[in-house]
Amino acid sequence: MNSDNEITEMHLDVLKEIGNIGAAHAATSLSQLLGHKIDMRVPNVELVSFDEMFELAGGTEKIVAGIFLRIEGDLTGSMFFVLTIESATEFIRKLIGDPTFVFSQVEDLGLGASALQELGNILSGSYLSALSDFTSLNIYPTVPSLSVDMVGAIVSFGLIEVSQYSDEVIVIETEILQEGEQGISSLAGHFFLLPDPPSYRTIFSSLGVL
Amino acid sequence: MLNTKTVVRVGIADMNIAKTPQTIRTSGLGSCVGVVLYDKTKQIAGMVHVMLPDSQLGKSTKINVAKFADTGIYAMMEMLKAKGVRPFSLKAKIAGGAQMFQFGSNDTIRIGPRNVEAVKAELKRLSIPIVSEDTGGSSGRTIEFDPETCILHIRTVNAGTQEI
């Protein structure tokens, strides 16, 4: 399916369902890892422009911790975790057991960088294995890579494949929410799945909605 | 930047033109390259936010010329010509083309340097001299050009700010 084929509301609904299944698994894994409740939900699956995609991730110039990995196998695409610096700091503190950890540049993160990459591994692994079970497709993630920079600079890298086909991208947006002291949830970041356009057809046909 | 100046914004894979007292800006350049073509005497500047090196990479029938180095720079030159700018009075400043991640799929990982090479090749083909550049590295950039002073202001998260 290329940009000339019609993507209907039903297609987007199917992707949302897939996203929710993946997110539920990933949230469980993350909750176990961090020892407190993490919720993940898919508020939107949309066809958006690249500039709108940056807005979804917090705005072009917002500074975030971005964990990027590629999906390979029967379907290909890009995955991103975009965490606010505050949440990234908090996750690292929990993961490495050092409450004094202070966030800095990637080169100086040391153990913190490894912790975030491990977080990426666990999230993507649980998400993709759910997706793989559901679609019967063979899917696996590459090793995650980390960058701390502006949203535009980080997320545009994941749009390179898509941009060869189109000026719009199907975004499976996932909010990562964590429960605070009084049971109030706050937004810790976003998780994005961007299938490469040639994979749209693969996903839809595996689910019988082509 | 003076507050009285209005800013013309350029999105990703987008282009536009600014004249004094306007300035022109694009934010969050990663592997993309911001190309400024300007005419100092006319105080006019065009900016292209290039995402891919070559329009041959385009796999869609509908092409957004601003997305590619070859088509984008040429189209910007034509836009400036339509505003009365003579091509031989044009100069260029470029920024961007960083490598944001250390690994990824083979071709994609070098997209920043490939974009820079393609931009330089196209500028050379059109005989537009590059006055200054800030390219490569691993930091994202937000750039703003003032056609009055012809200064390109560059802001990064990790490597400070500079003017070229």
Tab-separated table of C-alpha atoms in Angstrom:
chain	number	residue	atom	x	y	z
A	1	MET	CA	0.000	0.000	0.000
A	2	ASN	CA	1.584	3.269	-1.052
A	3	SER	CA	0.517	6.857	-0.523
A	4	ASP	CA	-1.855	6.610	-3.469
A	5	ASN	CA	-3.934	3.927	-1.750
A	6	GLU	CA	-6.587	4.989	0.643
A	7	ILE	CA	-6.041	4.515	4.368
A	8	THR	CA	-9.472	4.366	5.927
A	9	GLU	CA	-10.726	4.957	9.473
A	10	MET	CA	-11.043	1.206	9.815
A	11	HIS	CA	-7.351	0.745	9.076
A	12	LEU	CA	-6.477	3.285	11.740
A	13	ASP	CA	-8.816	1.557	14.222
A	14	VAL	CA	-7.062	-1.750	13.598
A	15	LEU	CA	-3.690	-0.115	14.240
A	16	LYS	CA	-5.038	1.411	17.432
A	17	GLU	CA	-6.109	-2.030	18.604
A	18	ILE	CA	-2.661	-3.418	17.824
A	19	GLY	CA	-1.107	-0.477	19.640
A	20	ASN	CA	-3.216	-1.066	22.732
A	21	ILE	CA	-2.273	-4.727	22.886
A	22	GLY	CA	1.411	-3.919	22.537
A	23	ALA	CA	1.165	-1.086	25.049
A	24	ALA	CA	-0.559	-3.255	27.668
A	25	HIS	CA	2.272	-5.794	27.518
A	26	ALA	CA	4.949	-3.117	27.560
A	27	ALA	CA	3.329	-1.358	30.531
A	28	THR	CA	3.311	-4.594	32.528
A	29	SER	CA	7.000	-5.198	31.828
A	30	LEU	CA	7.897	-1.628	32.689
A	31	SER	CA	5.884	-1.684	35.926
A	32	GLN	CA	7.718	-4.835	37.025
A	33	LEU	CA	11.071	-3.334	36.119
A	34	LEU	CA	10.514	-0.063	37.957
A	35	GLY	CA	8.487	-1.449	40.861
A	36	HIS	CA	5.663	1.038	40.469
A	37	LYS	CA	2.600	1.281	38.321
A	38	ILE	CA	3.059	2.459	34.748
A	39	ASP	CA	0.136	2.840	32.388
A	40	MET	CA	0.393	3.019	28.652
A	41	ARG	CA	-2.463	3.869	26.380
A	42	VAL	CA	-3.002	4.758	22.763
A	43	PRO	CA	-4.932	8.010	22.545
A	44	ASN	CA	-4.495	8.322	18.818
A	45	VAL	CA	-3.589	6.642	15.599
A	46	GLU	CA	-3.413	9.327	12.985
A	47	LEU	CA	-2.111	10.196	9.588
A	48	VAL	CA	-0.171	13.399	10.286
A	49	SER	CA	2.338	15.729	8.630
A	50	PHE	CA	5.935	15.633	9.842
A	51	ASP	CA	5.551	18.967	11.633
A	52	GLU	CA	2.416	17.667	13.401
A	53	MET	CA	4.392	14.589	14.436
A	54	PHE	CA	6.901	16.845	16.251
A	55	GLU	CA	4.021	18.585	18.032
A	56	LEU	CA	2.755	15.192	19.240
A	57	ALA	CA	6.197	14.501	20.702
A	58	GLY	CA	6.235	17.762	22.678
A	59	GLY	CA	7.206	20.425	20.123
A	60	THR	CA	10.139	20.711	17.700
A	61	GLU	CA	12.516	22.443	20.108
A	62	LYS	CA	11.633	20.659	23.344
A	63	ILE	CA	14.638	18.873	24.808
A	64	VAL	CA	13.972	15.191	25.422
A	65	ALA	CA	15.673	11.867	25.897
A	66	GLY	CA	14.984	9.839	22.765
A	67	ILE	CA	15.496	6.097	22.487
A	68	PHE	CA	15.389	4.960	18.903
A	69	LEU	CA	15.330	1.508	17.388
A	70	ARG	CA	14.431	-0.057	14.095
A	71	ILE	CA	12.017	-2.925	13.600
A	72	GLU	CA	13.128	-5.668	11.261
A	73	GLY	CA	11.681	-8.905	9.941
A	74	ASP	CA	8.384	-9.380	8.078
A	75	LEU	CA	7.554	-5.783	8.740
A	76	THR	CA	9.903	-2.843	9.063
A	77	GLY	CA	9.590	0.488	10.770
A	78	SER	CA	10.925	2.800	13.440
A	79	MET	CA	10.197	2.967	17.148
A	80	PHE	CA	10.793	5.860	19.492
A	81	PHE	CA	10.534	6.438	23.195
A	82	VAL	CA	10.495	10.127	23.871
A	83	LEU	CA	10.870	10.849	27.580
A	84	THR	CA	10.895	14.189	29.346
A	85	ILE	CA	14.231	14.853	31.040
A	86	GLU	CA	12.491	14.670	34.455
A	87	SER	CA	11.018	11.231	33.740
A	88	ALA	CA	14.242	9.944	32.221
A	89	THR	CA	16.083	11.060	35.369
A	90	GLU	CA	13.521	9.383	37.589
A	91	PHE	CA	13.595	6.125	35.597
A	92	ILE	CA	17.393	6.033	35.685
A	93	ARG	CA	17.451	6.698	39.451
A	94	LYS	CA	15.116	3.743	40.011
A	95	LEU	CA	16.922	1.441	37.593
A	96	ILE	CA	20.432	2.017	38.895
A	97	GLY	CA	19.354	2.521	42.509
A	98	ASP	CA	21.063	5.894	42.832
A	99	PRO	CA	18.667	8.636	44.007
A	100	THR	CA	21.331	11.319	43.497
A	101	PHE	CA	21.754	10.692	39.768
A	102	VAL	CA	21.686	13.931	37.779
A	103	PHE	CA	20.897	14.010	34.093
A	104	SER	CA	23.540	15.415	31.759
A	105	GLN	CA	24.744	14.976	28.197
A	106	VAL	CA	24.634	11.535	26.613
A	107	GLU	CA	28.433	11.135	26.688
A	108	ASP	CA	28.473	11.654	30.454
A	109	LEU	CA	25.437	9.525	31.309
A	110	GLY	CA	27.469	6.354	31.856
A	111	LEU	CA	25.357	3.770	33.606
A	112	GLY	CA	22.324	5.998	33.051
A	113	ALA	CA	22.613	5.598	29.278
A	114	SER	CA	22.788	1.819	29.635
A	115	ALA	CA	19.726	1.904	31.891
A	116	LEU	CA	17.712	3.883	29.345
A	117	GLN	CA	18.793	1.570	26.537
A	118	GLU	CA	17.756	-1.409	28.632
A	119	LEU	CA	14.410	0.281	29.187
A	120	GLY	CA	14.146	0.579	25.395
A	121	ASN	CA	14.983	-3.108	25.010
A	122	ILE	CA	12.344	-4.232	27.465
A	123	LEU	CA	9.619	-1.938	26.179
A	124	SER	CA	10.209	-2.737	22.528
A	125	GLY	CA	10.663	-6.454	23.204
A	126	SER	CA	7.386	-6.829	25.082
A	127	TYR	CA	5.526	-4.562	22.686
A	128	LEU	CA	6.764	-6.337	19.578
A	129	SER	CA	6.264	-9.849	20.918
A	130	ALA	CA	2.621	-8.968	21.566
A	131	LEU	CA	2.381	-7.522	18.079
A	132	SER	CA	4.061	-10.595	16.643
A	133	ASP	CA	1.657	-12.984	18.430
A	134	PHE	CA	-1.331	-11.005	17.257
A	135	THR	CA	-0.318	-10.740	13.602
A	136	SER	CA	1.687	-13.993	13.263
A	137	LEU	CA	4.437	-11.877	11.717
A	138	ASN	CA	8.092	-12.363	12.502
A	139	ILE	CA	9.233	-9.058	14.057
A	140	TYR	CA	12.287	-8.140	16.068
A	141	PRO	CA	13.884	-4.904	17.275
A	142	THR	CA	17.454	-3.719	16.672
A	143	VAL	CA	19.664	-2.605	19.553
A	144	PRO	CA	18.351	0.725	20.877
A	145	SER	CA	20.290	3.948	20.481
A	146	LEU	CA	20.021	7.006	22.696
A	147	SER	CA	20.111	10.737	22.049
A	148	VAL	CA	19.346	13.747	24.220
A	149	ASP	CA	18.399	16.655	22.025
A	150	MET	CA	15.552	18.594	20.418
A	151	VAL	CA	12.434	16.639	19.411
A	152	GLY	CA	12.774	17.755	15.782
A	153	ALA	CA	16.360	16.567	15.512
A	154	ILE	CA	15.611	13.196	17.123
A	155	VAL	CA	12.261	12.308	15.598
A	156	SER	CA	13.131	13.451	12.055
A	157	PHE	CA	15.670	10.625	11.936
A	158	GLY	CA	12.836	8.110	12.248
A	159	LEU	CA	10.983	9.815	9.417
A	160	ILE	CA	13.754	9.321	6.853
A	161	GLU	CA	12.330	6.024	5.555
A	162	VAL	CA	8.770	7.323	5.453
A	163	SER	CA	9.822	10.550	3.767
A	164	GLN	CA	10.903	8.630	0.681
A	165	TYR	CA	7.260	7.684	0.139
A	166	SER	CA	5.174	10.444	1.540
A	167	ASP	CA	4.952	13.713	3.449
A	168	GLU	CA	2.606	12.147	5.954
A	169	VAL	CA	3.127	9.384	8.436
A	170	ILE	CA	0.859	6.945	10.278
A	171	VAL	CA	1.664	7.453	13.920
A	172	ILE	CA	0.683	4.959	16.572
A	173	GLU	CA	1.027	7.296	19.526
A	174	THR	CA	1.269	5.858	23.009
A	175	GLU	CA	1.272	7.844	26.215
A	176	ILE	CA	3.396	6.580	29.080
A	177	LEU	CA	1.767	7.535	32.371
A	178	GLN	CA	3.159	6.937	35.812
A	179	GLU	CA	1.313	6.947	39.063
A	180	GLY	CA	2.597	9.493	41.548
A	181	GLU	CA	2.394	9.836	45.336
A	182	GLN	CA	-1.349	10.409	45.656
A	183	GLY	CA	-2.314	8.056	42.869
A	184	ILE	CA	-2.252	10.906	40.365
A	185	SER	CA	-0.960	9.923	36.961
A	186	SER	CA	1.421	12.162	35.111
A	187	LEU	CA	2.698	11.995	31.562
A	188	ALA	CA	6.223	10.594	31.527
A	189	GLY	CA	6.633	10.514	27.807
A	190	HIS	CA	5.536	9.085	24.518
A	191	PHE	CA	6.156	6.015	22.545
A	192	PHE	CA	5.796	6.031	18.778
A	193	LEU	CA	5.567	3.239	16.267
A	194	LEU	CA	6.111	4.322	12.676
A	195	PRO	CA	5.726	1.453	10.213
A	196	ASP	CA	7.563	1.958	6.905
A	197	PRO	CA	4.922	2.529	4.191
A	198	PRO	CA	5.630	-0.784	2.371
A	199	SER	CA	4.716	-2.531	5.651
A	200	TYR	CA	1.213	-1.052	5.839
A	201	ARG	CA	0.035	-3.689	3.373
A	202	THR	CA	1.794	-6.452	5.349
A	203	ILE	CA	0.090	-5.459	8.609
A	204	PHE	CA	-3.357	-5.063	7.125
A	205	SER	CA	-3.242	-8.290	5.131
A	206	SER	CA	-2.005	-10.242	8.179
A	207	LEU	CA	-5.116	-9.011	9.979
A	208	GLY	CA	-7.416	-9.583	7.034
A	209	VAL	CA	-8.427	-5.956	6.587
A	210	LEU	CA	-6.589	-5.075	3.399
B	1	MET	CA	17.251	38.809	17.785
B	2	LEU	CA	15.342	42.070	17.916
B	3	ASN	CA	11.789	41.814	19.116
B	4	THR	CA	10.481	44.143	16.420
B	5	LYS	CA	11.408	41.648	13.729
B	6	THR	CA	8.861	39.134	12.597
B	7	VAL	CA	10.054	35.605	12.055
B	8	VAL	CA	9.190	33.566	8.992
B	9	ARG	CA	9.074	29.920	10.004
B	10	VAL	CA	10.175	27.060	7.813
B	11	GLY	CA	8.951	23.546	8.684
B	12	ILE	CA	10.599	20.257	7.826
B	13	ALA	CA	10.833	19.566	4.084
B	14	ASP	CA	9.621	23.105	3.582
B	15	MET	CA	10.948	26.409	2.207
B	16	ASN	CA	10.193	30.083	2.373
B	17	ILE	CA	11.531	33.591	1.754
B	18	ALA	CA	12.139	36.526	4.123
B	19	LYS	CA	12.995	40.195	3.507
B	20	THR	CA	14.294	42.761	5.974
B	21	PRO	CA	12.904	43.483	8.578
B	22	GLN	CA	11.861	39.822	8.730
B	23	THR	CA	14.134	37.005	9.811
B	24	ILE	CA	13.758	33.371	8.757
B	25	ARG	CA	14.044	30.375	11.010
B	26	THR	CA	13.834	26.600	11.110
B	27	SER	CA	14.071	24.521	14.270
B	28	GLY	CA	15.208	21.067	15.275
B	29	LEU	CA	17.554	20.264	12.396
B	30	GLY	CA	19.049	16.824	13.002
B	31	SER	CA	20.245	14.942	9.960
B	32	CYS	CA	18.387	17.529	7.865
B	33	VAL	CA	20.273	20.483	6.405
B	34	GLY	CA	19.132	24.103	6.516
B	35	VAL	CA	20.220	25.922	3.366
B	36	VAL	CA	20.095	29.723	3.248
B	37	LEU	CA	20.411	31.487	-0.104
B	38	TYR	CA	20.688	35.251	0.224
B	39	ASP	CA	21.277	38.461	-1.665
B	40	LYS	CA	23.005	40.971	0.577
B	41	THR	CA	22.190	44.109	-1.414
B	42	LYS	CA	18.501	43.255	-1.818
B	43	GLN	CA	18.324	42.036	1.812
B	44	ILE	CA	16.329	38.994	0.870
B	45	ALA	CA	16.913	35.388	1.865
B	46	GLY	CA	15.374	32.013	1.148
B	47	MET	CA	15.646	28.988	3.410
B	48	VAL	CA	15.135	25.317	2.535
B	49	HIS	CA	14.890	22.561	5.191
B	50	VAL	CA	16.328	19.631	3.217
B	51	MET	CA	15.512	16.142	4.470
B	52	LEU	CA	16.872	13.802	1.780
B	53	PRO	CA	19.850	14.092	-0.587
B	54	ASP	CA	18.320	13.180	-3.928
B	55	SER	CA	14.873	13.340	-5.517
B	56	GLN	CA	15.664	9.956	-7.099
B	57	LEU	CA	14.971	8.542	-3.621
B	58	GLY	CA	11.368	9.710	-3.878
B	59	LYS	CA	9.079	6.710	-4.356
B	60	SER	CA	5.882	8.652	-4.748
B	61	THR	CA	4.486	10.211	-7.905
B	62	LYS	CA	3.749	13.439	-6.057
B	63	ILE	CA	6.992	15.201	-5.181
B	64	ASN	CA	7.528	17.860	-2.543
B	65	VAL	CA	10.499	19.676	-4.080
B	66	ALA	CA	11.591	21.219	-0.755
B	67	LYS	CA	12.319	17.771	0.688
B	68	PHE	CA	15.327	17.002	-1.514
B	69	ALA	CA	18.687	18.751	-1.830
B	70	ASP	CA	18.700	18.801	-5.632
B	71	THR	CA	15.125	19.929	-6.270
B	72	GLY	CA	14.842	22.128	-3.158
B	73	ILE	CA	17.857	24.364	-3.775
B	74	TYR	CA	16.961	24.774	-7.434
B	75	ALA	CA	13.344	25.633	-6.599
B	76	MET	CA	14.519	28.162	-4.017
B	77	MET	CA	16.776	29.821	-6.582
B	78	GLU	CA	13.806	30.053	-8.949
B	79	MET	CA	11.626	31.535	-6.185
B	80	LEU	CA	14.272	34.184	-5.496
B	81	LYS	CA	14.644	34.901	-9.218
B	82	ALA	CA	10.911	35.504	-9.364
B	83	LYS	CA	11.458	38.149	-6.661
B	84	GLY	CA	13.964	39.933	-8.899
B	85	VAL	CA	17.150	38.428	-7.448
B	86	ARG	CA	19.916	37.710	-9.940
B	87	PRO	CA	21.359	34.193	-9.469
B	88	PHE	CA	25.005	35.349	-9.609
B	89	SER	CA	24.487	37.665	-6.632
B	90	LEU	CA	23.383	34.738	-4.459
B	91	LYS	CA	25.492	33.365	-1.644
B	92	ALA	CA	24.817	30.416	0.678
B	93	LYS	CA	25.171	29.504	4.325
B	94	ILE	CA	24.387	25.983	5.461
B	95	ALA	CA	23.936	24.174	8.790
B	96	GLY	CA	22.832	20.735	9.950
B	97	GLY	CA	23.573	17.221	8.737
B	98	ALA	CA	24.288	15.753	12.160
B	99	GLN	CA	24.396	12.060	12.989
B	100	MET	CA	21.881	11.865	15.830
B	101	PHE	CA	22.181	8.146	16.608
B	102	GLN	CA	25.145	5.844	16.672
B	103	PHE	CA	23.529	2.932	14.880
B	104	GLY	CA	20.516	2.212	12.731
B	105	SER	CA	19.891	0.789	9.303
B	106	ASN	CA	22.917	1.068	7.041
B	107	ASP	CA	21.882	3.689	4.544
B	108	THR	CA	19.893	5.776	6.937
B	109	ILE	CA	22.594	6.172	9.549
B	110	ARG	CA	24.747	8.308	7.238
B	111	ILE	CA	21.851	10.412	6.012
B	112	GLY	CA	23.245	13.585	7.663
B	113	PRO	CA	26.634	13.538	5.893
B	114	ARG	CA	24.947	12.447	2.643
B	115	ASN	CA	22.596	15.420	2.859
B	116	VAL	CA	25.541	17.797	3.362
B	117	GLU	CA	27.419	16.321	0.384
B	118	ALA	CA	24.350	16.585	-1.836
B	119	VAL	CA	23.672	20.192	-0.794
B	120	LYS	CA	27.277	21.165	-1.573
B	121	ALA	CA	27.178	19.401	-4.950
B	122	GLU	CA	23.986	21.192	-5.939
B	123	LEU	CA	25.292	24.607	-4.820
B	124	LYS	CA	28.437	23.986	-6.831
B	125	ARG	CA	26.383	23.012	-9.871
B	126	LEU	CA	24.448	26.269	-9.581
B	127	SER	CA	27.675	28.244	-8.933
B	128	ILE	CA	26.433	29.569	-5.585
B	129	PRO	CA	29.393	30.049	-3.199
B	130	ILE	CA	29.142	28.774	0.397
B	131	VAL	CA	30.235	31.623	2.660
B	132	SER	CA	30.095	29.646	5.907
B	133	GLU	CA	28.826	26.363	7.282
B	134	ASP	CA	28.266	24.492	10.514
B	135	THR	CA	27.643	20.879	9.580
B	136	GLY	CA	28.107	17.368	10.939
B	137	GLY	CA	28.602	16.492	14.589
B	138	SER	CA	25.917	14.841	16.677
B	139	SER	CA	23.850	17.798	17.891
B	140	GLY	CA	20.508	19.112	16.727
B	141	ARG	CA	20.409	22.741	15.589
B	142	THR	CA	17.897	25.563	15.438
B	143	ILE	CA	18.916	28.224	12.952
B	144	GLU	CA	17.767	31.777	12.244
B	145	PHE	CA	18.978	34.053	9.447
B	146	ASP	CA	18.725	37.822	9.339
B	147	PRO	CA	18.785	39.155	5.750
B	148	GLU	CA	19.816	42.596	7.035
B	149	THR	CA	23.065	41.464	8.707
B	150	CYS	CA	23.420	38.190	6.733
B	151	ILE	CA	24.283	36.473	10.006
B	152	LEU	CA	23.136	32.900	10.594
B	153	HIS	CA	22.474	32.315	14.277
B	154	ILE	CA	22.796	28.683	15.375
B	155	ARG	CA	21.564	27.245	18.665
B	156	THR	CA	22.325	23.719	19.868
B	157	VAL	CA	21.395	21.824	23.016
B	158	ASN	CA	24.809	20.346	23.746
B	159	ALA	CA	27.270	22.561	21.911
B	160	GLY	CA	26.150	26.117	22.745
B	161	THR	CA	25.271	28.876	20.280
B	162	GLN	CA	27.261	30.529	17.537
B	163	GLU	CA	26.926	32.955	14.663
B	164	ILE	CA	28.318	32.240	11.226
